[in-house]
mmCIF file of C-alpha atoms in Angstrom:
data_model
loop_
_atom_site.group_PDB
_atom_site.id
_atom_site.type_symbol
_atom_site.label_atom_id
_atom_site.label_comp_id
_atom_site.label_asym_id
_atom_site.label_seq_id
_atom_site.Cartn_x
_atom_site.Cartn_y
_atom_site.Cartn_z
ATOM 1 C CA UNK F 90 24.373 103.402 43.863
ATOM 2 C CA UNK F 91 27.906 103.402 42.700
ATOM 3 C CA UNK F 92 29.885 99.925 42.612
ATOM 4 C CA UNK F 93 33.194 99.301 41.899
ATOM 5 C CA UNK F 94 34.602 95.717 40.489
ATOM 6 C CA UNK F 95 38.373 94.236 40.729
ATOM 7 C CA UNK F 96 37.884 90.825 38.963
ATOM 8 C CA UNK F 97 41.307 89.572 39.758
ATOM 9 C CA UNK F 98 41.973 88.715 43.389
ATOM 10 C CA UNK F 99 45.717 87.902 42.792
ATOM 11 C CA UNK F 100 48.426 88.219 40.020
ATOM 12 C CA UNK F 101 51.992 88.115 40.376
ATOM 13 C CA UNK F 102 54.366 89.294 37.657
ATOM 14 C CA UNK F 103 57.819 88.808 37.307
ATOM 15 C CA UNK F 104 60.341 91.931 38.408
ATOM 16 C CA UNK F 105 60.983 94.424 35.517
ATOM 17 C CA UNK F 106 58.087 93.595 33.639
ATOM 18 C CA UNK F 107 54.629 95.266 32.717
ATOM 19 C CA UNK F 108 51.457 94.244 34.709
ATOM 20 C CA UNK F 109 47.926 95.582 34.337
ATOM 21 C CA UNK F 110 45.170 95.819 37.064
ATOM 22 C CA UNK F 111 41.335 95.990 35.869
ATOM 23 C CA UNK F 112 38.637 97.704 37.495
ATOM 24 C CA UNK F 113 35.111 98.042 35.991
ATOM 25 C CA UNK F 114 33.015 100.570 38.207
ATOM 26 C CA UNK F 115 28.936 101.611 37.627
ATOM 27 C CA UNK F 116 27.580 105.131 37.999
ATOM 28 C CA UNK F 117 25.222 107.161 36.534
ATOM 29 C CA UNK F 118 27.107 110.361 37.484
ATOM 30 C CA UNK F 119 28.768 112.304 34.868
ATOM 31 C CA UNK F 120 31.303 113.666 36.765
ATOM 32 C CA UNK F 121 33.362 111.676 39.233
ATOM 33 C CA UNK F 122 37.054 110.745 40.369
ATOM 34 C CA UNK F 123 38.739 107.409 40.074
ATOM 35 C CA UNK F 124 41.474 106.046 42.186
ATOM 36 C CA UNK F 125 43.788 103.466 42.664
ATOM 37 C CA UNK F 126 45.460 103.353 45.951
ATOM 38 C CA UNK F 127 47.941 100.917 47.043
ATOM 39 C CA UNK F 128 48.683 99.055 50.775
ATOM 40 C CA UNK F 129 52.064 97.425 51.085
ATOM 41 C CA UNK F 130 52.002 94.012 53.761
ATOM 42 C CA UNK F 131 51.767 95.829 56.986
ATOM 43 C CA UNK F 132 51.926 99.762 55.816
ATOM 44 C CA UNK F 133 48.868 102.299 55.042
ATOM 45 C CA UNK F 134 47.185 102.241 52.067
ATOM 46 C CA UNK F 135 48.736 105.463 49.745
ATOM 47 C CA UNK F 136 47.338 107.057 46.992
ATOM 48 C CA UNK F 137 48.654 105.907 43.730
ATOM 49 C CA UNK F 138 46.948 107.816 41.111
ATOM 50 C CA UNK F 139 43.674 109.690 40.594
ATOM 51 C CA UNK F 140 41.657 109.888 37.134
ATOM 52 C CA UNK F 141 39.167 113.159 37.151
ATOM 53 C CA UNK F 142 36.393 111.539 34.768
ATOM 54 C CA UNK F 143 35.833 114.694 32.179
ATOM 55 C CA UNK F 144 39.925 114.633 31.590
ATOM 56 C CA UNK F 145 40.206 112.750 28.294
ATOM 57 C CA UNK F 146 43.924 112.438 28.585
ATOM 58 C CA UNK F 147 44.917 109.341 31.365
ATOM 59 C CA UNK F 148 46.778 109.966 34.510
ATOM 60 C CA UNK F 149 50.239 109.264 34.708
ATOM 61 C CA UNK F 150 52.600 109.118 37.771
ATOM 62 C CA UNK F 151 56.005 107.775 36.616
ATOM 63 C CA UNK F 152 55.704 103.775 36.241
ATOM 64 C CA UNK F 153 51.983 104.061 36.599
ATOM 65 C CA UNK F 154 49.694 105.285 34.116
ATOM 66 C CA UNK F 155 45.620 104.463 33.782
ATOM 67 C CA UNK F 156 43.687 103.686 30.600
ATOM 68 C CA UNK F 157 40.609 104.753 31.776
ATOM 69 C CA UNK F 158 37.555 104.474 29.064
ATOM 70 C CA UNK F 159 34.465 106.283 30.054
ATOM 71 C CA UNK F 160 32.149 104.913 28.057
ATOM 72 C CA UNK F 161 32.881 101.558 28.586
ATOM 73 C CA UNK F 162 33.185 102.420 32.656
ATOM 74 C CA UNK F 163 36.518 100.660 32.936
ATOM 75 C CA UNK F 164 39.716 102.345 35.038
ATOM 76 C CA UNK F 165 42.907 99.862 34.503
ATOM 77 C CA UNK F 166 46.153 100.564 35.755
ATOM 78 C CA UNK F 167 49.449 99.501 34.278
ATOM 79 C CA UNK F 168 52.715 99.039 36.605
ATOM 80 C CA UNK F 169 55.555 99.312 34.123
ATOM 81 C CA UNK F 170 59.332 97.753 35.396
ATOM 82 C CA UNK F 171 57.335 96.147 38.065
ATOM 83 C CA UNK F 172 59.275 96.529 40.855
ATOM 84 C CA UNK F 173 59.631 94.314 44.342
ATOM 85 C CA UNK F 174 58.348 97.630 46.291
ATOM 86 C CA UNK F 175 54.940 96.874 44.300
ATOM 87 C CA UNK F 176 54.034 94.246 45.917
ATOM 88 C CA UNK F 177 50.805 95.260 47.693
ATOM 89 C CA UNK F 178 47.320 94.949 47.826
ATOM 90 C CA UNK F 179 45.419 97.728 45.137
ATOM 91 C CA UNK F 180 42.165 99.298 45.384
ATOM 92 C CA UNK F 181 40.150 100.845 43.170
ATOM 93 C CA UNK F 182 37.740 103.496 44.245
ATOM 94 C CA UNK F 183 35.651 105.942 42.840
ATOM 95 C CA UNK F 184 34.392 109.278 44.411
ATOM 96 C CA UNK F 185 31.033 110.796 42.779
ATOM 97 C CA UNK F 186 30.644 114.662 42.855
ATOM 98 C CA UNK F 187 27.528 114.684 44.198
ATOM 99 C CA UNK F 188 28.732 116.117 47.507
ATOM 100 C CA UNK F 189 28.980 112.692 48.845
ATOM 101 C CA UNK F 190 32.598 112.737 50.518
ATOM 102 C CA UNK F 191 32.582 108.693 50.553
ATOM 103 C CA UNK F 192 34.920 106.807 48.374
ATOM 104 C CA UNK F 193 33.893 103.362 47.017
ATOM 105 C CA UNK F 194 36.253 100.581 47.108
ATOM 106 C CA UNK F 195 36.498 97.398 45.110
ATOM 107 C CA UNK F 196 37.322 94.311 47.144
ATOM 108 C CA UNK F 197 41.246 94.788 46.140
ATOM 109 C CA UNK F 198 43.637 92.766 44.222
ATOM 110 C CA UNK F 199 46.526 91.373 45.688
ATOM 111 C CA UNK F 200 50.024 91.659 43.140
ATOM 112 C CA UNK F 201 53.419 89.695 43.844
ATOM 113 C CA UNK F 202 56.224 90.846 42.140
ATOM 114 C CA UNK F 203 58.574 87.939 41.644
ATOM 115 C CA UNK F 204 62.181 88.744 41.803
ATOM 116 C CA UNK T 169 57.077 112.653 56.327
ATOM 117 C CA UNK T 170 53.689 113.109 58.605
ATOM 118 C CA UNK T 171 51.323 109.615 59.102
ATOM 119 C CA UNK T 172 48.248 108.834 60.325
ATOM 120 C CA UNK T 173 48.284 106.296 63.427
ATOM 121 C CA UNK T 174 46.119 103.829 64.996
ATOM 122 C CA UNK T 175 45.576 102.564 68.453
ATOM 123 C CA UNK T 176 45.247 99.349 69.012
ATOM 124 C CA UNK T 177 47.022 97.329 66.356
ATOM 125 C CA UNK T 178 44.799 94.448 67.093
ATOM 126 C CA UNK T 179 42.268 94.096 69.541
ATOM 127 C CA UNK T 180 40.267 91.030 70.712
ATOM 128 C CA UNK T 181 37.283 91.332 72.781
ATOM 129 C CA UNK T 182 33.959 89.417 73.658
ATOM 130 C CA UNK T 183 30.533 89.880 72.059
ATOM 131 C CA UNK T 184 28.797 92.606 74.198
ATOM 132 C CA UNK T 185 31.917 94.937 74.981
ATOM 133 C CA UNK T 186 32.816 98.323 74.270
ATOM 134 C CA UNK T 187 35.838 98.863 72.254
ATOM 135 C CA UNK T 188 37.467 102.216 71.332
ATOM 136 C CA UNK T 189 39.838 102.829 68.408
ATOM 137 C CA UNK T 190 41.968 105.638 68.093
ATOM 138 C CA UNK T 191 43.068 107.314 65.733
ATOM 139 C CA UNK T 192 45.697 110.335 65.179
ATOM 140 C CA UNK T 193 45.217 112.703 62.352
ATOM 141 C CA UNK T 194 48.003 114.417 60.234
ATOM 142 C CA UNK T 195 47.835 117.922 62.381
ATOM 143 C CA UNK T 196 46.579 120.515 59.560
ATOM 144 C CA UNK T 197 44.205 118.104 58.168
ATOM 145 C CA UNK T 198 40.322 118.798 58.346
ATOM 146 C CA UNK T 199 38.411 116.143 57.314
ATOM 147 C CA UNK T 200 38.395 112.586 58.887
ATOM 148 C CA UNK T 201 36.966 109.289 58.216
ATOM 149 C CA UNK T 202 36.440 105.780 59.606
ATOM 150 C CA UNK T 203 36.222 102.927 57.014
ATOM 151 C CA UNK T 204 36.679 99.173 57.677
ATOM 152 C CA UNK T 205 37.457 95.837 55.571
ATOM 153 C CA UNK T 206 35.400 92.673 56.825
ATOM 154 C CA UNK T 207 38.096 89.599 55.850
ATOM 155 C CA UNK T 208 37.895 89.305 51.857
ATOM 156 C CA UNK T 209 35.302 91.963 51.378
ATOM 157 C CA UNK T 210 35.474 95.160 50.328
ATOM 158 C CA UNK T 211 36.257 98.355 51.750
ATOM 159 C CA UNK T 212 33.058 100.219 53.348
ATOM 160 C CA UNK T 213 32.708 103.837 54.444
ATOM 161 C CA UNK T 214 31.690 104.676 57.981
ATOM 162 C CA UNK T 215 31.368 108.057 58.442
ATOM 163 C CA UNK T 216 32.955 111.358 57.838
ATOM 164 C CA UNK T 217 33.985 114.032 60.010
ATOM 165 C CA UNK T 218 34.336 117.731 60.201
ATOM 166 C CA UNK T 219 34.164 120.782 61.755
ATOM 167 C CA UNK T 220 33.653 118.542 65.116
ATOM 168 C CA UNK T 221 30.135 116.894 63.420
ATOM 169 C CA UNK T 222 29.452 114.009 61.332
ATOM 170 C CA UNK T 223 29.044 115.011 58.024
ATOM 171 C CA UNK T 224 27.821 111.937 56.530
ATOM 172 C CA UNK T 225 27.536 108.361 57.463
ATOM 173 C CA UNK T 226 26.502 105.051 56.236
ATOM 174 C CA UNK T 227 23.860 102.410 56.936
ATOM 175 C CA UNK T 228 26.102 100.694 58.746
ATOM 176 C CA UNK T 229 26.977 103.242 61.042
ATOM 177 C CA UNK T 230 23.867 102.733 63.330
ATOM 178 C CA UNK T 231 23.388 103.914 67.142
ATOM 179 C CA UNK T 232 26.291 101.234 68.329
ATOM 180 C CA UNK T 233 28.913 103.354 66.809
ATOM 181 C CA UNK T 234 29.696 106.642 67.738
ATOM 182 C CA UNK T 235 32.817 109.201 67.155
ATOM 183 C CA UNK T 236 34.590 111.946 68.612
ATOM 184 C CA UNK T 237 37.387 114.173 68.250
ATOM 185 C CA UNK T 238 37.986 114.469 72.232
ATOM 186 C CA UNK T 239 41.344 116.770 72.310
ATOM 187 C CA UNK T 240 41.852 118.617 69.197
ATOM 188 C CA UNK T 241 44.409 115.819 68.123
ATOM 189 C CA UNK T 242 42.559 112.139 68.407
ATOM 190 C CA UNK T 243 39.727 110.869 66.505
ATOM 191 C CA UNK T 244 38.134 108.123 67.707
ATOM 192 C CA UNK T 245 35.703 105.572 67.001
ATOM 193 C CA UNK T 246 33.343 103.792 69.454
ATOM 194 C CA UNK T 247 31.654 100.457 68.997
ATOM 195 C CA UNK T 248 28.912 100.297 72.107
ATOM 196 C CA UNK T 249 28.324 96.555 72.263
ATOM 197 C CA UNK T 250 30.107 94.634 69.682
ATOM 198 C CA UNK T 251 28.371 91.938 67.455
ATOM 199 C CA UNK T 252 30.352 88.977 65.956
ATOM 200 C CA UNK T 253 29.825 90.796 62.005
ATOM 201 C CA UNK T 254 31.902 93.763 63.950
ATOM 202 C CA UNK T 255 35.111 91.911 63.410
ATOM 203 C CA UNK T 256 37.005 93.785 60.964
ATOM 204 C CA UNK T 257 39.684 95.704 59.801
ATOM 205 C CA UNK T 258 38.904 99.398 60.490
ATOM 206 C CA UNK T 259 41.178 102.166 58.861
ATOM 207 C CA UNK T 260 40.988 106.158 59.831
ATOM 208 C CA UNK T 261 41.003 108.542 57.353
ATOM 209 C CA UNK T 262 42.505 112.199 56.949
ATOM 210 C CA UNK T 263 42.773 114.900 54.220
ATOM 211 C CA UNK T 264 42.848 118.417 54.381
ATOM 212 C CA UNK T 265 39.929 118.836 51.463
ATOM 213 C CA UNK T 266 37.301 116.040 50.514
ATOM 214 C CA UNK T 267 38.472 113.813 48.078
ATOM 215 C CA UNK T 268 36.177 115.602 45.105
ATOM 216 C CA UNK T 269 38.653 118.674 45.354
ATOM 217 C CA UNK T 270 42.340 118.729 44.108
ATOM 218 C CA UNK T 271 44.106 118.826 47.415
ATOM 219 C CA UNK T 272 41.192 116.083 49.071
ATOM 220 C CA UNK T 273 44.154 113.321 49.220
ATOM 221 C CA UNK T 274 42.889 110.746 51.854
ATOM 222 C CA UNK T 275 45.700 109.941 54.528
ATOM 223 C CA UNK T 276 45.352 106.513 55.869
ATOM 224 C CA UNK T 277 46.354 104.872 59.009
ATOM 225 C CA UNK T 278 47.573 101.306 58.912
ATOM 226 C CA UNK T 279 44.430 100.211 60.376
ATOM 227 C CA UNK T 280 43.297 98.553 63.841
ATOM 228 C CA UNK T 281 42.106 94.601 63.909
ATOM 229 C CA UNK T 282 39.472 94.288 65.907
ATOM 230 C CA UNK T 283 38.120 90.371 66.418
ATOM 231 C CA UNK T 284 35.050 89.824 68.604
ATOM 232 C CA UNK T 285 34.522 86.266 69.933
#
């Protein structure tokens, strides 16, 4: 069974700098998609970026890019210019391909950005 | 820019009741989904929907819980006789594709409290 691990309940960063999230995850699939989605205090959670596992290169979507290290099973995500609109709770989740349409969540980790 | 909403916000209710959340889809999507979030735990698939059937479900989706897309537009999830461990956050779902595929996005409501005393 696939698990997925956010070590860090909480960080807070200060506005306009550079945070990074960890997330560790266990499969024995070879192919599979990472996620990290994001739920603002009172708002839906919303997809932040997705990783498909046999891309080499990591995702980027403006401020946020992954480093995401197969071997090692480890999906981070970096916030550059951390803004105040970050502040959320962010999950990690992985989907396998083996038909299974479920996503697996980590338990989240909540960030602050700090004006 | 379309959302997914869900009925009730919050709802309280005794040990033993029925409750019903709603849910409303995006309108073109295809595929739904009930997950919830027990306080500090993780997220946990329910079950998956489409083409009006369940197309996969968890362990904890057992015989109390059941789900229906009634009108074409709701999707809703039924708890027959709610236990205290029921208390949760539960969030619906949508995409057009499953998540494996390039245009699977999952859509997801804001989520409905439910609290069982």
């Amino acid at each position: 069974a696939q698990t997925v691990t956010q070590s860090q309940p909480e960080m807070s960063v200060q506005e306009a700098e550079t945070v990074t999230l960890s997330c560790t995850y266990d499969t024995s699939e070879n192919n599979y998609y990472l996620f990290w989605y994001k739920q603002p205090p009172s708002r839906q959670m919303i997809l932040v970026i997705r990783q498909e596992a046999y891309k080499q290169q990591n995702a980027t979507e403006n401020r946020f890019s992954v480093n995401f290290q197969k071997a090692a099973k480890s999906f981070s995500l970096k916030i550059s210019d951390s803004q105040l609109g970050d502040t959320a709770m962010y999950f990690c989740a992985f989907e396998g391909q083996g038909g299974s349409e479920k996503l697996v969540f980590g338990k989240g980790m909540k960030l602050t950005v700090n004006p | 820019e379309p959302e997914v909403t869900q009925t009730p916000s919050h709802q309280v209710t005794q040990m033993g009741q029925e409750v019903i959340l709603r849910c409303v889809p995006i309108s073109n999507h295809l595929y739904f989904y009930w997950y919830r979030q027990i306080l500090g735990q993780k997220v946990e698939f329910l079950v998956s929907f489409y083409n009006n059937e369940i197309s996969e479900k968890s362990e904890i989706f057992d015989d109390q819980f059941s789900v229906e897309r009634p009108d074409g537009s709701n999707f809703t999830l039924k708890i027959r006789s709610t236990k205290l461990e029921d208390s949760a956050m539960y969030f619906c779902a949508s995409s057009v594709a499953p998540p494996f595929r390039n245009t699977g996005e999952l859509f997801f409501g804001e989520g409905s409290r439910l609290t069982v005393l």
